[in-house]
Each structure stands twice: as structure tokens, then as C-alpha cells.
PDB file of C-alpha atoms in Angstrom:
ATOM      1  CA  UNK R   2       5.937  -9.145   9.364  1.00 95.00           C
ATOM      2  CA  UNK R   3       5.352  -8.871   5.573  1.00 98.00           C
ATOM      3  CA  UNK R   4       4.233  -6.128   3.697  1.00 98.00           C
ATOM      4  CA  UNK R   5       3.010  -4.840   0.448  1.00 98.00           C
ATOM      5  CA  UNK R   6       2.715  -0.967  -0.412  1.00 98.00           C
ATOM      6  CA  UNK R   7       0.419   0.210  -3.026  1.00 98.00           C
ATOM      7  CA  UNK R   8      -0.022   3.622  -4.574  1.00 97.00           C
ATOM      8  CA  UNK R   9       0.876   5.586  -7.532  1.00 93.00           C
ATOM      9  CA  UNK R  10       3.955   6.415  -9.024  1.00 92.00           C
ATOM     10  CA  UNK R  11       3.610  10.304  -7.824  1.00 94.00           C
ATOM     11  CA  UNK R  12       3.835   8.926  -4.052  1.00 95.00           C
ATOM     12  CA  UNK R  13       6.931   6.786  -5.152  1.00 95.00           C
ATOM     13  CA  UNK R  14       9.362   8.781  -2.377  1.00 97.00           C
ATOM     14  CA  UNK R  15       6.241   8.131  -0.025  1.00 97.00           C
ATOM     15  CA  UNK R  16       6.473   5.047  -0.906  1.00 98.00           C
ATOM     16  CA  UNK R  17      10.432   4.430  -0.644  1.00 97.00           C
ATOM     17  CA  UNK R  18      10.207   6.200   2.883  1.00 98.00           C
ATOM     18  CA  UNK R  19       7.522   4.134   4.033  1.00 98.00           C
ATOM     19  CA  UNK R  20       9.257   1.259   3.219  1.00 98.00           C
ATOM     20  CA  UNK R  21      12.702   2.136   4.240  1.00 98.00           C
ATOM     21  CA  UNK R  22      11.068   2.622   7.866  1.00 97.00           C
ATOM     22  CA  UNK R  23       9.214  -0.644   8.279  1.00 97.00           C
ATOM     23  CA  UNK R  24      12.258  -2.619   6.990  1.00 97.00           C
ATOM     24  CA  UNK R  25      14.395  -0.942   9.869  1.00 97.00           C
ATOM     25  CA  UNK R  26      11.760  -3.000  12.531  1.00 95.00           C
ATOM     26  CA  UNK R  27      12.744  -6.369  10.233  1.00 96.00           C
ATOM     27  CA  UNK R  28       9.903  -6.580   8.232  1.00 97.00           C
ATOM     28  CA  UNK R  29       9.885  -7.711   4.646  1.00 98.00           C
ATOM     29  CA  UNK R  30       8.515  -5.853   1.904  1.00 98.00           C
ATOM     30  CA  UNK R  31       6.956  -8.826  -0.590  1.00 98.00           C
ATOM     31  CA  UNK R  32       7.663  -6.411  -3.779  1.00 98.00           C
ATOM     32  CA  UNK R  33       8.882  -3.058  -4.167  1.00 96.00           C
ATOM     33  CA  UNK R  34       7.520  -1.788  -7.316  1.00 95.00           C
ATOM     34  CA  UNK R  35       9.082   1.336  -7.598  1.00 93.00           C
ATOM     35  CA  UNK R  36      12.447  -0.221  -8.782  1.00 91.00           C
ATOM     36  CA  UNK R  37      10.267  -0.617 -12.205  1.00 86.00           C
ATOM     37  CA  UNK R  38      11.424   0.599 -15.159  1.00 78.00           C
ATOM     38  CA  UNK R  39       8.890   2.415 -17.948  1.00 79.00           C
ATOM     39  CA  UNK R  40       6.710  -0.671 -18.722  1.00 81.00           C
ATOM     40  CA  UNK R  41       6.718  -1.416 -22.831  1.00 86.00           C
ATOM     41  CA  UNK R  42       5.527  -4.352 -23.665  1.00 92.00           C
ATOM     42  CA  UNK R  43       2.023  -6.672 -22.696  1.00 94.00           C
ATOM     43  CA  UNK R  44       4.516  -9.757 -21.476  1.00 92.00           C
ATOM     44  CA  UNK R  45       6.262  -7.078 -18.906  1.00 90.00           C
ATOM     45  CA  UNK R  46       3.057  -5.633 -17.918  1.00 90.00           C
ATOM     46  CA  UNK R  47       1.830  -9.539 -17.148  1.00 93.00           C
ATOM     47  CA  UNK R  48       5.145 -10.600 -15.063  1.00 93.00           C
ATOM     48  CA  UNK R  49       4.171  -7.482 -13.117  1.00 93.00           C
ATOM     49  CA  UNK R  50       1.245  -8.374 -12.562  1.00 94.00           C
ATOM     50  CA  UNK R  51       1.720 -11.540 -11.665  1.00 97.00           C
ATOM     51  CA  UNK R  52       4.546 -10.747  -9.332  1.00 96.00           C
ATOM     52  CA  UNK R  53       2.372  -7.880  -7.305  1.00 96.00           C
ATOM     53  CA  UNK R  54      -0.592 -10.367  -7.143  1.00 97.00           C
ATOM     54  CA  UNK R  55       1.787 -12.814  -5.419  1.00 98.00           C
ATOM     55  CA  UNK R  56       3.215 -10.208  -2.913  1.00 98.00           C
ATOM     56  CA  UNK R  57      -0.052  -8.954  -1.833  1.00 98.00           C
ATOM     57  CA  UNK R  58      -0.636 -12.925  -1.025  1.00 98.00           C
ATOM     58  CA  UNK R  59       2.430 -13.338   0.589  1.00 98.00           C
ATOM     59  CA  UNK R  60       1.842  -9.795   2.432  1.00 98.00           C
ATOM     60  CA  UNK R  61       0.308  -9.882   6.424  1.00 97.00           C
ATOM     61  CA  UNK R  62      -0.928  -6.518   5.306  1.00 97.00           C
ATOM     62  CA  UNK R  63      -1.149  -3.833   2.604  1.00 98.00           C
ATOM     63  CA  UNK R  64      -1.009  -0.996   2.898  1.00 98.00           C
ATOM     64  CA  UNK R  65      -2.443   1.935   0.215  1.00 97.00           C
ATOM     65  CA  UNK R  66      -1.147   5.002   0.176  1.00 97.00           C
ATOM     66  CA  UNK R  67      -3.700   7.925  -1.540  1.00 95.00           C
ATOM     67  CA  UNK R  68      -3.965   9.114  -3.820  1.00 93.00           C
ATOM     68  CA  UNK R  69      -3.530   5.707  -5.959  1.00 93.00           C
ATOM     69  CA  UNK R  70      -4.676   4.499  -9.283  1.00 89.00           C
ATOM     70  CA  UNK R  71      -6.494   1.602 -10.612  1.00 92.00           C
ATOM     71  CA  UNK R  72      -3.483  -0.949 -10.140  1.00 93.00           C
ATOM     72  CA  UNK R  73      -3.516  -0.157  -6.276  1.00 95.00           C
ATOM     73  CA  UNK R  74      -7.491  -0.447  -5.738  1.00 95.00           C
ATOM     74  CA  UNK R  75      -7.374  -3.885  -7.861  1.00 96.00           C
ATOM     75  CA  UNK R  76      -4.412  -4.701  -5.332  1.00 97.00           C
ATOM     76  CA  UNK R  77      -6.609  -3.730  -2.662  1.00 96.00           C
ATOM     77  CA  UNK R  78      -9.358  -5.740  -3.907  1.00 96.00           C
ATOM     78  CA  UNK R  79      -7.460  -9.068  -3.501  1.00 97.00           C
ATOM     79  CA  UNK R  80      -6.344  -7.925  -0.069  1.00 98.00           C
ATOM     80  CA  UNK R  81      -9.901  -7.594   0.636  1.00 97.00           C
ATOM     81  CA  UNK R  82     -10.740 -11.023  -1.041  1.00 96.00           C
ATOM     82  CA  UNK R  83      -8.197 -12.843   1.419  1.00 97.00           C
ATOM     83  CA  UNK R  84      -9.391 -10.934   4.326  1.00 96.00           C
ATOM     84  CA  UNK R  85      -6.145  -8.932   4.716  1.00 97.00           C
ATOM     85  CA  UNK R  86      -5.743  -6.144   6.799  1.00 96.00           C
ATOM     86  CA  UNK R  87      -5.752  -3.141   4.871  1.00 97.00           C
ATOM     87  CA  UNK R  88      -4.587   0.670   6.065  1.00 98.00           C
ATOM     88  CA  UNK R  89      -5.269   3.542   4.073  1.00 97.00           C
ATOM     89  CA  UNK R  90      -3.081   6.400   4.207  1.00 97.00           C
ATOM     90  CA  UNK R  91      -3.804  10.212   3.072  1.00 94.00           C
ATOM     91  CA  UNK R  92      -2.003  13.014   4.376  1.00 92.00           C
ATOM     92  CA  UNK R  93      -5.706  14.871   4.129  1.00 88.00           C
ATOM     93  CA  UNK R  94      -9.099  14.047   5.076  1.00 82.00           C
ATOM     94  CA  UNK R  95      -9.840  14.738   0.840  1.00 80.00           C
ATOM     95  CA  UNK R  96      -9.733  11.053  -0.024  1.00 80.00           C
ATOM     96  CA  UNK R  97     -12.205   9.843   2.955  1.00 79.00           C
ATOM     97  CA  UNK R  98     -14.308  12.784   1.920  1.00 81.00           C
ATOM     98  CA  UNK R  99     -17.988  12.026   1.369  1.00 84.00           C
ATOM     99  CA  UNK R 100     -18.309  12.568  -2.222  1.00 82.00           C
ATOM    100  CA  UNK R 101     -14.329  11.399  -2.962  1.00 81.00           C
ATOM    101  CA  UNK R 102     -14.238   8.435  -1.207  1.00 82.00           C
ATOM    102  CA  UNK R 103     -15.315   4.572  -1.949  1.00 88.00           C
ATOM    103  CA  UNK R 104     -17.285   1.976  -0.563  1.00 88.00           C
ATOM    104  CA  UNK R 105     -14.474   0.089   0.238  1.00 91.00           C
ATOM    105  CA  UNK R 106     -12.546   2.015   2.513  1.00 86.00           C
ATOM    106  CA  UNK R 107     -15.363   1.735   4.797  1.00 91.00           C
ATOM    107  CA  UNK R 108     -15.460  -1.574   5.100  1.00 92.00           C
ATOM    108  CA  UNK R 109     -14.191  -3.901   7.931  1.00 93.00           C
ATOM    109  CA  UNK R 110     -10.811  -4.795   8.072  1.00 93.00           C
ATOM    110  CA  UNK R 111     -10.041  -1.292   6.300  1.00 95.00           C
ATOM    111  CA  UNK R 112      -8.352   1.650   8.729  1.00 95.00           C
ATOM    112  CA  UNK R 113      -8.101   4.942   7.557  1.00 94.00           C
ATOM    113  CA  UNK R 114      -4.829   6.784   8.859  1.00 96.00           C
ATOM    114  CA  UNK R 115      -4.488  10.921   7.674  1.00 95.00           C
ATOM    115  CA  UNK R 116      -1.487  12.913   9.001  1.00 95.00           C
ATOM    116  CA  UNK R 117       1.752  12.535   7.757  1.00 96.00           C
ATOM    117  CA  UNK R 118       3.754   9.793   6.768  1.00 97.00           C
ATOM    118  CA  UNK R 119       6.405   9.871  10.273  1.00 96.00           C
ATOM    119  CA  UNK R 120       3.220   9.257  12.275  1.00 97.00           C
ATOM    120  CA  UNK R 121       1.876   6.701   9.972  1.00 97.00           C
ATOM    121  CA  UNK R 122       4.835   4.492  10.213  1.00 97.00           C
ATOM    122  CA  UNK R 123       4.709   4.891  13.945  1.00 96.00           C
ATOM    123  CA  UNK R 124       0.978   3.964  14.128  1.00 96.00           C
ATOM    124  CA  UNK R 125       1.321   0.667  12.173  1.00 96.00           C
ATOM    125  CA  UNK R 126       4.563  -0.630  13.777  1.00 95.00           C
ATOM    126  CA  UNK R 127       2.575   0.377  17.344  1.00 92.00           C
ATOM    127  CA  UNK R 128      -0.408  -2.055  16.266  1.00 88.00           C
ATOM    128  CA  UNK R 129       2.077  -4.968  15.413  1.00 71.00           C
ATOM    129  CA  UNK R 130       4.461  -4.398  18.176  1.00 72.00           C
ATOM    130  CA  UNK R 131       0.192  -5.454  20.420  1.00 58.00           C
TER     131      UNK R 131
END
């Protein structure tokens, strides 16, 4: 099973954890962004990009973890545009919140997941284990 995990760099031990866990079940994570060092230049900024692009394509899933910024909803977007399955994490209901929340992550082929991160892990590796 491959997977891509977006968010922000203020979820990066989120992130690592999430990671860590689904790799212990064999699964592959396409890219692992959070091994990136302070971006300086346009050209690093555009292998970036390019490489995340490609592991969201080469991902069986993504995965989002909220709050994230604009990198992880364009991420999310081409997910969305390959009809990927997508799963939104928040460890509170704030995100999915009327006036907080977006079209998108109401949308089929979108599950929203809030609790914390343990039971997360557990609920996606129970839906690929069906």
C-alpha cells in the first residue's frame, strides 16, 4: 500500500508518527517531506514540487492531516483529480466546523477522521486490512 502524507510543517512529529506506524504494516510512503531542509531558491522549490506531485500519483491514498496550508490542499486537489482516496485527519471537530471547513472535504471519496492520531492509524490500516 502506498502513501502520501500532507500537512504543515507544525504537524511535522504528527506527521513522522503517522508515518513511522503505517510503514511498520509494509507500506511505502511515496515522499516524506519533512526530511526538507529551509527551501531557498525557485529551482529547489520546483524539484519539490515536482517530486510531491509525483508521490501523490504514485500514492493509493493521501492522507491530510489539519491543520495544513496551501501546499497540502493543492496536494489534495490532484488526489481529488485522480479520484484518490483521501482521509482527513483533525484531532478536533474545528476544521469540519461549518464556517471553518471547505467544500472539498465534503465531497465523495473524502473521510473525515477526528480523535487522535493512535486511533487514526488504527482506523486506516483497519479499512485496508477489508
Amino acid at each position: 500500500m502506498n502513501f502520501y502524507i500532507a500537512s504543515n510543517f507544525q504537524n511535522i512529529h504528527e506527521v513522522r508518527e503517522l508515518a513511522r506506524i503505517l510503514k511498520l504494516e509494509g507500506w511505502n510512503h511515496t515522499y516524506d517531506w519533512t526530511k526538507n531542509e529551509r527551501v531557498d531558491s525557485y529551482n529547489l522549490l520546483s524539484e519539490i514540487g515536482r517530486i510531491e506531485k509525483q508521490a501523490v500519483v504514485d500514492s493509493d491514498f493521501l492522507v491530510v492531516l489539519l491543520p495544513a496550508g496551501k501546499g497540502s490542499h493543492i496536494e489534495m486537489g490532484i488526489a481529488l483529480g485522480l479520484e484518490k482516496r483521501i482521509f482527513l485527519y483533525s484531532s478536533t471537530n474545528s476544521s469540519f466546523d461549518f464556517d471553518q471547513t471547505s467544500t472539498f472535504y465534503h465531497v465523495d471519496g473524502v473521510d473525515r477522521f477526528t480523535g487522535d492520531l493512535q486511533s487514526f492509524a488504527h482506523y486506516l490500516i483497519g479499512i485496508h486490512h477489508q
